[in-house]
Coordinates of C-alpha atoms in Angstrom, one line a residue:
X1 CA -7.1 20.0 -10.3
X2 CA -5.4 17.3 -12.3
X3 CA -1.8 16.9 -13.2
X4 CA -0.5 15.1 -16.3
X5 CA 2.8 13.3 -16.0
X6 CA 5.2 13.6 -18.9
X7 CA 7.8 11.2 -17.5
X8 CA 7.6 7.9 -15.7
X9 CA 7.6 8.4 -11.9
X10 CA 10.2 5.7 -11.5
X11 CA 12.7 5.7 -14.4
X12 CA 11.9 9.2 -15.8
X13 CA 11.4 7.9 -19.3
X14 CA 9.1 9.9 -21.5
X15 CA 7.8 6.9 -23.4
X16 CA 4.6 5.3 -22.2
X17 CA 1.3 4.0 -23.5
X18 CA -2.3 4.2 -22.2
X19 CA -3.1 0.7 -21.0
X20 CA -6.4 0.6 -19.1
X21 CA -9.3 2.8 -18.3
X22 CA -10.6 2.2 -14.8
X23 CA -13.6 3.5 -12.8
X24 CA -13.4 4.9 -9.3
X25 CA -16.1 2.7 -7.7
X26 CA -15.6 3.9 -4.2
X27 CA -16.2 7.6 -4.3
X28 CA -16.5 9.7 -7.5
X29 CA -17.6 7.2 -10.2
X30 CA -15.1 9.0 -12.5
X31 CA -12.9 7.1 -14.9
X32 CA -9.1 7.3 -14.9
X33 CA -6.4 6.1 -17.3
X34 CA -3.5 3.8 -16.4
X35 CA -0.3 4.2 -18.4
X36 CA 2.5 1.7 -18.8
X37 CA 6.2 2.8 -19.1
X38 CA 7.9 1.3 -22.2
X39 CA 11.2 1.2 -20.4
X40 CA 10.7 0.0 -16.8
X41 CA 7.1 -1.2 -17.3
X42 CA 5.7 0.6 -14.3
X43 CA 2.0 1.2 -14.5
X44 CA 0.8 4.5 -13.2
X45 CA -2.4 6.6 -13.1
X46 CA -2.2 9.5 -15.5
X47 CA -3.5 12.1 -15.4
X48 CA -4.2 12.2 -11.7
X49 CA -5.5 14.6 -9.1
X50 CA -2.8 16.7 -7.6
X51 CA -1.9 16.6 -3.9
X52 CA -4.6 19.0 -2.8
X53 CA -7.3 17.6 -5.0
X54 CA -6.8 14.0 -4.1
X55 CA -8.1 14.5 -0.5
X56 CA -11.8 14.5 -1.7
X57 CA -11.3 11.0 -3.2
X58 CA -10.6 9.6 0.3
X59 CA -13.8 11.1 1.8
X60 CA -15.8 7.9 2.2
X61 CA -17.2 6.3 5.3
X62 CA -16.1 3.0 3.9
X63 CA -12.4 4.0 3.6
X64 CA -11.4 1.9 6.6
X65 CA -7.8 3.0 6.9
X66 CA -8.9 6.5 7.8
X67 CA -12.2 5.7 9.6
X68 CA -13.0 3.2 12.4
X69 CA -16.8 3.6 12.2
X70 CA -17.4 1.8 8.9
X71 CA -19.8 -1.0 9.6
X72 CA -20.7 -2.6 6.2
X73 CA -20.2 -6.4 6.0
X74 CA -16.9 -6.2 4.0
X75 CA -15.3 -3.9 6.5
X76 CA -16.5 -6.1 9.4
X77 CA -14.7 -9.0 7.7
X78 CA -11.7 -6.8 7.3
X79 CA -11.7 -6.0 11.0
X80 CA -12.0 -9.6 12.0
X81 CA -8.9 -10.5 9.9
X82 CA -7.0 -7.5 11.1
X83 CA -6.4 -8.9 14.6
X84 CA -4.4 -11.7 13.0
X85 CA -2.6 -9.6 10.5
X86 CA -1.5 -7.1 13.2
X87 CA 0.2 -9.9 15.1
X88 CA 1.7 -11.0 11.8
X89 CA 3.1 -7.6 11.1
X90 CA 4.7 -7.4 14.5
X91 CA 6.3 -10.8 14.0
X92 CA 7.8 -9.6 10.7
X93 CA 9.5 -6.6 12.2
X94 CA 10.8 -8.8 15.1
X95 CA 12.1 -11.3 12.6
X96 CA 13.9 -9.0 10.3
X97 CA 15.3 -6.5 12.8
X98 CA 18.3 -7.3 15.0
X99 CA 16.6 -5.7 18.0
X100 CA 13.4 -4.1 19.3
X101 CA 14.3 -0.5 18.5
X102 CA 12.6 2.4 16.7
X103 CA 9.9 1.8 14.1
X104 CA 8.4 4.3 11.8
X105 CA 5.0 3.4 10.2
X106 CA 4.7 5.7 7.2
X107 CA 1.0 6.1 6.5
X108 CA 0.0 4.7 9.8
X109 CA -3.8 5.3 9.4
X110 CA -5.6 5.0 12.8
X111 CA -2.5 3.5 14.4
X112 CA -3.5 -0.1 15.0
X113 CA -0.2 -1.6 13.9
X114 CA 1.9 1.0 15.9
X115 CA -0.1 0.3 19.0
X116 CA 0.5 -3.4 18.7
X117 CA 4.2 -2.8 18.1
X118 CA 4.3 -0.4 21.2
X119 CA 2.8 -3.2 23.3
X120 CA 5.5 -5.5 22.1
X121 CA 8.3 -3.2 23.3
X122 CA 9.0 -1.0 20.2
X123 CA 9.5 2.7 20.3
X124 CA 6.9 3.9 17.7
X125 CA 6.5 6.9 15.5
X126 CA 3.8 7.3 12.8
X127 CA 3.2 9.6 9.9
X128 CA -0.3 10.1 8.7
X129 CA -1.4 13.0 6.5
X130 CA -5.1 12.4 7.0
X131 CA -6.2 14.5 10.0
X132 CA -9.1 12.3 11.0
X133 CA -7.0 9.1 11.1
X134 CA -4.1 10.9 12.8
X135 CA -6.4 12.2 15.5
X136 CA -7.7 8.7 16.2
X137 CA -4.2 7.4 16.4
X138 CA -3.1 10.1 18.8
X139 CA -6.2 10.3 21.0
X140 CA -7.0 6.6 21.3
X141 CA -3.6 5.1 21.5
X142 CA -1.4 8.0 22.7
X143 CA 0.9 7.6 19.7
X144 CA 3.3 10.2 18.3
X145 CA 2.0 10.8 14.8
X146 CA 3.3 13.5 12.4
X147 CA 1.2 14.9 9.5
X148 CA 4.1 15.8 7.2
X149 CA 7.3 14.0 6.2
X150 CA 9.3 17.2 6.9
X151 CA 8.4 16.8 10.6
X152 CA 10.6 13.7 10.6
X153 CA 13.7 15.8 10.4
X154 CA 13.7 16.2 14.2
X155 CA 13.6 12.4 14.7
X156 CA 16.6 10.1 15.1
X157 CA 17.1 7.3 12.6
X158 CA 15.0 4.2 12.6
X159 CA 15.7 0.5 12.8
X160 CA 12.6 -0.4 10.8
X161 CA 10.4 1.6 8.5
X162 CA 7.1 0.1 7.3
X163 CA 4.7 1.1 4.5
X164 CA 1.8 -1.3 4.5
X165 CA -0.2 -0.5 1.3
X166 CA 1.0 3.1 1.3
X167 CA 3.7 3.5 -1.3
X168 CA 1.1 3.4 -4.1
X169 CA -0.6 6.5 -2.6
X170 CA 2.3 8.9 -2.5
X171 CA 2.5 11.6 -5.2
X172 CA 6.3 12.3 -5.0
X173 CA 7.7 8.8 -5.2
X174 CA 11.3 9.6 -5.5
X175 CA 11.4 12.3 -2.8
X176 CA 9.5 10.1 -0.4
X177 CA 11.9 7.2 -0.9
X178 CA 14.9 9.5 -0.4
X179 CA 13.5 11.0 2.9
X180 CA 12.7 7.5 4.2
X181 CA 16.1 6.1 3.3
X182 CA 17.8 9.1 4.9
X183 CA 16.0 8.2 8.2
X184 CA 16.8 4.4 8.0
X185 CA 19.8 3.2 9.8
X186 CA 22.6 1.6 7.7
X187 CA 21.6 -1.9 8.8
X188 CA 17.9 -1.0 9.1
X189 CA 15.1 -2.8 7.3
X190 CA 12.4 -1.4 5.0
X191 CA 9.1 -3.3 4.7
X192 CA 7.0 -2.4 1.7
X193 CA 3.6 -4.0 1.1
X194 CA 1.9 -3.3 -2.2
X195 CA -0.8 -4.9 -4.5
X196 CA 0.6 -7.1 -7.3
X197 CA -0.7 -6.3 -10.7
X198 CA 0.6 -9.7 -12.0
X199 CA -1.6 -11.7 -9.7
X200 CA -4.3 -14.1 -10.9
X201 CA -7.1 -12.0 -9.4
X202 CA -5.8 -8.9 -11.3
X203 CA -6.0 -10.8 -14.5
X204 CA -9.5 -12.3 -13.7
X205 CA -11.1 -8.9 -12.8
X206 CA -9.3 -6.7 -15.3
X207 CA -10.4 -3.1 -15.0
X208 CA -12.7 -4.1 -12.1
X209 CA -9.8 -5.3 -10.0
X210 CA -10.4 -3.5 -6.7
X211 CA -6.7 -3.1 -5.9
X212 CA -6.3 -0.7 -8.8
X213 CA -8.4 1.7 -6.6
X214 CA -8.0 4.8 -8.8
X215 CA -7.2 7.6 -8.3
X216 CA -6.0 6.8 -4.8
X217 CA -3.5 4.3 -6.1
X218 CA -1.1 6.2 -8.2
X219 CA 1.2 3.3 -9.1
X220 CA 0.4 -0.4 -9.8
X221 CA 3.5 -2.5 -9.1
X222 CA 4.7 -6.0 -10.2
X223 CA 7.6 -7.9 -8.9
X224 CA 9.6 -6.6 -11.8
X225 CA 8.9 -3.0 -11.2
X226 CA 9.6 -3.4 -7.5
X227 CA 13.0 -4.8 -8.4
X228 CA 13.5 -1.7 -10.6
X229 CA 12.5 0.5 -7.6
X230 CA 15.0 -1.3 -5.4
X231 CA 17.8 -0.8 -7.9
X232 CA 17.0 2.8 -8.4
X233 CA 17.4 3.5 -4.7
X234 CA 20.4 1.2 -4.2
X235 CA 18.4 -1.4 -2.2
X236 CA 18.4 -5.1 -2.1
X237 CA 15.2 -7.2 -1.8
X238 CA 16.1 -9.7 0.9
X239 CA 12.8 -11.6 0.9
X240 CA 9.3 -11.4 -0.7
X241 CA 6.4 -12.6 1.5
X242 CA 2.9 -13.3 0.3
X243 CA -0.1 -11.6 2.0
X244 CA -2.6 -14.4 1.4
X245 CA -5.7 -12.8 2.9
X246 CA -5.6 -10.0 0.4
X247 CA -6.8 -12.2 -2.5
X248 CA -10.1 -12.9 -0.7
X249 CA -10.7 -9.3 0.4
X250 CA -9.8 -7.9 -3.0
X251 CA -11.9 -10.5 -4.8
X252 CA -14.9 -9.6 -2.7
X253 CA -14.6 -5.9 -3.5
X254 CA -13.9 -6.8 -7.2
X255 CA -17.1 -8.8 -7.3
X256 CA -19.0 -5.8 -6.2
X257 CA -17.3 -3.6 -8.9
X258 CA -18.0 -6.2 -11.6
X259 CA -21.5 -7.2 -10.8
X260 CA -22.8 -4.4 -8.5
X261 CA -23.2 -6.9 -5.7
X262 CA -20.9 -8.9 -3.4
X263 CA -20.8 -12.5 -4.3
X264 CA -19.1 -14.2 -1.3
X265 CA -19.0 -17.6 -2.9
X266 CA -17.3 -16.3 -6.1
X267 CA -14.9 -14.2 -4.0
X268 CA -13.9 -17.1 -1.8
X269 CA -13.4 -19.3 -4.9
X270 CA -11.3 -16.7 -6.7
X271 CA -9.3 -16.0 -3.6
X272 CA -8.3 -19.7 -3.4
X273 CA -7.6 -19.8 -7.2
X274 CA -5.4 -16.7 -7.0
X275 CA -3.3 -18.2 -4.1
X276 CA -3.0 -21.5 -5.9
X277 CA -1.9 -19.8 -9.1
X278 CA 0.7 -17.9 -7.1
X279 CA 2.2 -21.1 -5.7
X280 CA 3.0 -22.3 -9.2
X281 CA 3.8 -18.9 -10.9
X282 CA 6.7 -17.1 -9.3
X283 CA 4.8 -16.2 -6.0
X284 CA 2.5 -13.8 -7.8
X285 CA 0.1 -13.4 -4.9
X286 CA -2.5 -10.6 -4.8
X287 CA -0.3 -8.6 -2.5
X288 CA 3.3 -8.9 -1.6
X289 CA 5.5 -7.7 1.2
X290 CA 9.0 -6.8 0.2
X291 CA 11.8 -6.8 2.8
X292 CA 14.5 -4.4 1.6
X293 CA 17.9 -3.4 3.0
X294 CA 20.6 -0.9 1.9
X295 CA 23.3 -2.4 -0.2

């Protein structure tokens, strides 16, 4: 079942244009339209599968966030890099929080980050709607993981809330942000990592840019639209941090979308090009981590 949005999910304007038609290369091979809001310039997938229908678009052995058994070469590379990025994520929450307290990872997948944070002395809670991923997180790592955001009502407030490549997946953007901010302490910190539509690799690959990932990605952010999101929810962006590995991984997937095969040399070259472009162009890396606090 599809739902067609009549208003921008962020600013609620009813004025937007069709901008791009993108194929789902991962699961269905269907094509989806991306619209751009005339007011706030948010790009969003429209129409889109509703909450119940979207689940089938995640049913792929190669969707690594929900499945640890994927063994193709791209995912093996991802797993090798993951050991470094997990340490990096823990260092970020240590850096931006005043103490090692309570952390909520919203969309925790199979729980690798939470397990690392737990080992580092954090009290950890996860939320993961996918039952397969949640079971892995619970059974393997002994983590507390909820399946629905309503379950968070019983929890005390958190010092840190993280969403690593998750915000672009949530159907009810406004309600989700409100629930999370209600559970964030007054001096707490929110870490949001999302793909950046203004990056060089996005421009290079166009409709084949893997980080569009329709229909699983419902929103396609830029630094400008993330600033609009911060203002909408009375937040201040304290810092923006590049996620430099993403340009290589996304370029490798994009090569496959564009040419039906993975060209590692082109992907490596374009990953470097994207990062070099970002250094000279307002930090427009392939993915960005936003550090936000309440005003």
